PDB file of C-alpha atoms in Angstrom:
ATOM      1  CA  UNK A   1      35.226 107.231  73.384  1.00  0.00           C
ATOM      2  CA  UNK A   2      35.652 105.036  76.601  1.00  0.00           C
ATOM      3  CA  UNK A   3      39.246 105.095  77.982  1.00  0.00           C
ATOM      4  CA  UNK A   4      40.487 101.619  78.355  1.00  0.00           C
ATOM      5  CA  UNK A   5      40.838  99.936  81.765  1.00  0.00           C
ATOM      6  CA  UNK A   6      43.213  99.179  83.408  1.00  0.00           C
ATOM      7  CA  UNK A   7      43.629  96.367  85.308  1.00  0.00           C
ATOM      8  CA  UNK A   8      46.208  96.366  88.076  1.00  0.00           C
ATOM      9  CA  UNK A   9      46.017  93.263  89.353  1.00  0.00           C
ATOM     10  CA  UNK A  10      47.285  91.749  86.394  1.00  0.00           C
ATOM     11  CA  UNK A  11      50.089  94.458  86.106  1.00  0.00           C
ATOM     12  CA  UNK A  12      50.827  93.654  89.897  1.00  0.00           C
ATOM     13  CA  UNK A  13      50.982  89.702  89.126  1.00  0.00           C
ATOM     14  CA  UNK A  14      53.083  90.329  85.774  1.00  0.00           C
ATOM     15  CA  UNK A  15      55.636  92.628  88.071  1.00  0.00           C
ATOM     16  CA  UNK A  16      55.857  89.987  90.809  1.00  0.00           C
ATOM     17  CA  UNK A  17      56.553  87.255  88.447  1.00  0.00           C
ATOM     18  CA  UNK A  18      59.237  89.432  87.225  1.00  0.00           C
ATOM     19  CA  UNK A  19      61.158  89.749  90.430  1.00  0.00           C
ATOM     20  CA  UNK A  20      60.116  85.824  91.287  1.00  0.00           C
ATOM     21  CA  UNK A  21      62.116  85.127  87.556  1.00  0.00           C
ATOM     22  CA  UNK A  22      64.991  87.754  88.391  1.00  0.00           C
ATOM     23  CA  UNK A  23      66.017  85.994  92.001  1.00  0.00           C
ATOM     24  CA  UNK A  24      66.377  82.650  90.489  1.00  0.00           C
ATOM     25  CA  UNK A  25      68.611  83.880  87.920  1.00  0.00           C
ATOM     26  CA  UNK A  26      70.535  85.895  90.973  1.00  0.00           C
ATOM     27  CA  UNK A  27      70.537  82.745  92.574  1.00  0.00           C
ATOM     28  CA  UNK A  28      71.641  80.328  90.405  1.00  0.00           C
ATOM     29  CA  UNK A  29      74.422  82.680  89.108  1.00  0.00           C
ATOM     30  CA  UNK A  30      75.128  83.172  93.039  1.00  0.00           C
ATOM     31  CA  UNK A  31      75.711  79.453  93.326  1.00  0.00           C
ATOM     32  CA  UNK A  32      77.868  79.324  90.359  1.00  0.00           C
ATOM     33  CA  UNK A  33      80.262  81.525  91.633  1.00  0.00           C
ATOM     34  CA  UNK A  34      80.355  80.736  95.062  1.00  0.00           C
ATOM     35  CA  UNK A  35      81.180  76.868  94.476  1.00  0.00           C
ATOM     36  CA  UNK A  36      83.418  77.323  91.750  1.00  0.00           C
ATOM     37  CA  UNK A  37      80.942  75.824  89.121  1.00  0.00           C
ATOM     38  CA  UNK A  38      82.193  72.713  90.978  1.00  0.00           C
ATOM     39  CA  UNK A  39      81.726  69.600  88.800  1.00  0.00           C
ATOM     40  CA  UNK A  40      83.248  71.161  85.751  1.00  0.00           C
ATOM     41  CA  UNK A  41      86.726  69.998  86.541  1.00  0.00           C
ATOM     42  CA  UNK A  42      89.447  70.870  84.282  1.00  0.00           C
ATOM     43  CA  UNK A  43      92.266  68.417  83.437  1.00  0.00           C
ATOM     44  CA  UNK A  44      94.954  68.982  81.258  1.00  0.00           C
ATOM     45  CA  UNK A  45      96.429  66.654  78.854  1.00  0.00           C
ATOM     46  CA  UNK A  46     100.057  65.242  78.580  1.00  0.00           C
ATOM     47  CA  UNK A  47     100.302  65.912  75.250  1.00  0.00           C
ATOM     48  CA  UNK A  48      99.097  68.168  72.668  1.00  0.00           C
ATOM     49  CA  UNK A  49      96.962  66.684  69.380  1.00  0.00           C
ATOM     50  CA  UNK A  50      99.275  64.967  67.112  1.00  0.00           C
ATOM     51  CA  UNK A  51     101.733  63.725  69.954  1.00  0.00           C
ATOM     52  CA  UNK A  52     102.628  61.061  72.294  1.00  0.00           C
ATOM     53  CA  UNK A  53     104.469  60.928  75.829  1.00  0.00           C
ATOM     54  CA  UNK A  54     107.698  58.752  76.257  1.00  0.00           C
ATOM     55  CA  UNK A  55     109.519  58.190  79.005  1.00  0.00           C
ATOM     56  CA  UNK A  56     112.880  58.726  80.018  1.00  0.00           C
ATOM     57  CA  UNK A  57     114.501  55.292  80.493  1.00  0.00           C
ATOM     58  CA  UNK A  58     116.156  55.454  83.795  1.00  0.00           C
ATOM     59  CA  UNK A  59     113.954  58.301  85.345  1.00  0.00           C
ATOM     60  CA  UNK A  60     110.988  59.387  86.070  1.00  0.00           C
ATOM     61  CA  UNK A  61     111.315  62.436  82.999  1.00  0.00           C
ATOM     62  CA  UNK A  62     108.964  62.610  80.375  1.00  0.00           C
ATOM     63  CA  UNK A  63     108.790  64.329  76.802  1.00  0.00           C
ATOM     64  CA  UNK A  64     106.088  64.692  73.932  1.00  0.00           C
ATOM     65  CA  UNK A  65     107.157  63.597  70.746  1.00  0.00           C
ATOM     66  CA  UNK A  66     104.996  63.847  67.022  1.00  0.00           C
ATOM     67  CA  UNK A  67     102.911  60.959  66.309  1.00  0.00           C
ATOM     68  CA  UNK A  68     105.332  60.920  63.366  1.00  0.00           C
ATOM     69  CA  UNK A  69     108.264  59.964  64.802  1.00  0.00           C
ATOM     70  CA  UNK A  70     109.903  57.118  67.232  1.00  0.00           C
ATOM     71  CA  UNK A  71     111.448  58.565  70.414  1.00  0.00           C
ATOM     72  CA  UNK A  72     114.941  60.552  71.155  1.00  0.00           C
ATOM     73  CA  UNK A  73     117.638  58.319  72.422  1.00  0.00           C
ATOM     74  CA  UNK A  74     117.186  57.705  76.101  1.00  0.00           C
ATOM     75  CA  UNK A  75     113.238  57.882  75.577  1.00  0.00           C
ATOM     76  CA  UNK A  76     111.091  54.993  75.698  1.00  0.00           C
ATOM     77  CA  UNK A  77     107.228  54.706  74.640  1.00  0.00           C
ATOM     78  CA  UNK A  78     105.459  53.648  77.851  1.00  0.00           C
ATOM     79  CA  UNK A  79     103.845  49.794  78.168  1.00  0.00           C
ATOM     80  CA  UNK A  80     100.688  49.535  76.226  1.00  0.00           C
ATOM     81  CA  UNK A  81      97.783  50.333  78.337  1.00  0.00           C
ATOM     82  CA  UNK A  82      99.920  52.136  81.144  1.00  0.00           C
ATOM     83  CA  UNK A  83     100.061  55.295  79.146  1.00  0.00           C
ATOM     84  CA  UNK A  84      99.376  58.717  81.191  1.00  0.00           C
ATOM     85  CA  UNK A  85      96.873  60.754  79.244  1.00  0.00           C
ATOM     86  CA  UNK A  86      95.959  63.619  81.281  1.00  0.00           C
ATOM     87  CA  UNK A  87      98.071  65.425  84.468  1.00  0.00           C
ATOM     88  CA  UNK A  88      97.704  63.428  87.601  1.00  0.00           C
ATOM     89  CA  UNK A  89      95.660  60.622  86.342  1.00  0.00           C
ATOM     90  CA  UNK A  90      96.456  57.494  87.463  1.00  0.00           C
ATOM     91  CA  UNK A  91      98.876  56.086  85.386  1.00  0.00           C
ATOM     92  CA  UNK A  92     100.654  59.863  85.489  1.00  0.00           C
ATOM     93  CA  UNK A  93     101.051  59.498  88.917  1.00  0.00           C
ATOM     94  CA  UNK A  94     102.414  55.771  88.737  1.00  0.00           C
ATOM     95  CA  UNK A  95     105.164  56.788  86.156  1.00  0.00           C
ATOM     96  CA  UNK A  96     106.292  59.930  88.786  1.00  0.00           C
ATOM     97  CA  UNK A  97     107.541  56.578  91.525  1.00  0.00           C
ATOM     98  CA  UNK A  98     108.692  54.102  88.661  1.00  0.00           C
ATOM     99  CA  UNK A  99     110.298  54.118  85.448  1.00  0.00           C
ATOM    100  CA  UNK A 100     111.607  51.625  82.489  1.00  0.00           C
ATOM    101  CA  UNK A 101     114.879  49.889  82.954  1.00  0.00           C
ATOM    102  CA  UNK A 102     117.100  49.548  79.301  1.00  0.00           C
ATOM    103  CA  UNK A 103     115.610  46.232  78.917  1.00  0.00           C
ATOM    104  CA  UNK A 104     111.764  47.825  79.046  1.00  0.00           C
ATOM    105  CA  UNK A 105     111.431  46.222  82.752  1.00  0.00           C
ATOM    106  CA  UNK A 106     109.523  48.258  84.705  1.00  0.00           C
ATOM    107  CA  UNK A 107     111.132  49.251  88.333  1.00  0.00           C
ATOM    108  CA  UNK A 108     111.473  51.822  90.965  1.00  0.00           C
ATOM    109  CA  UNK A 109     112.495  55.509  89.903  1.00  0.00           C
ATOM    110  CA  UNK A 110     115.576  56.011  91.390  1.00  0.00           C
ATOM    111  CA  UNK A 111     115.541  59.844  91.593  1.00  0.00           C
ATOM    112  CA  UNK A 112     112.342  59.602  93.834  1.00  0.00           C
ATOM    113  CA  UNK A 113     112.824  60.082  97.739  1.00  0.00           C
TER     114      UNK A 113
END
């Protein structure tokens, strides 16, 4: 009975391509780390599902109320289409310098330095 052979080239090749396969997965999970998986930005919203943000009328306050109901006294939804969504977005950031007036005008935030 003839002992099979063994080839070791092909075990040497298989091995390498091993290691080759293991440092790119090193790598890449090196990079992830290191940058802070930067492009996956996290941004939290205003509100929770099932609620709204209104502003406080003379301030630059807000609160969440249920889709269900109209705002507390003193509250006021904001202008259609100038509604913050998420923390610091654009409209967020607007609302922190300006506020609604009891009429619904919009003007400067008067507790802002």
């Amino acid at each position: 009975m003839d002992m099979p052979r063994i080839d070791r080239t092909a075990s040497a090749l298989r091995a390498g391509r091993v290691r080759v396969v293991a440092a790119a997965l090193v790598g890449a999970a090196a990079v992830g780390v290191l940058t802070g998986c930067a492009g996956f930005e996290y941004r939290e919203d205003v509100c929770s599902q099932g609620e709204y943000p209104a502003l406080a009328v003379g301030g630059s306050g807000s609160a969440c109320f249920s889709d269900k109901e109209e705002p507390s006294a003193g509250y006021a939804r904001y202008p259609a289409g100038k509604v913050p969504k998420q923390v610091d977005d654009k409209w967020d950031k607007y609302w922190n310098t300006h506020t609604l007036d009891r009429n619904g005008k919009i003007i400067p935030a008067p507790d802002v330095n």
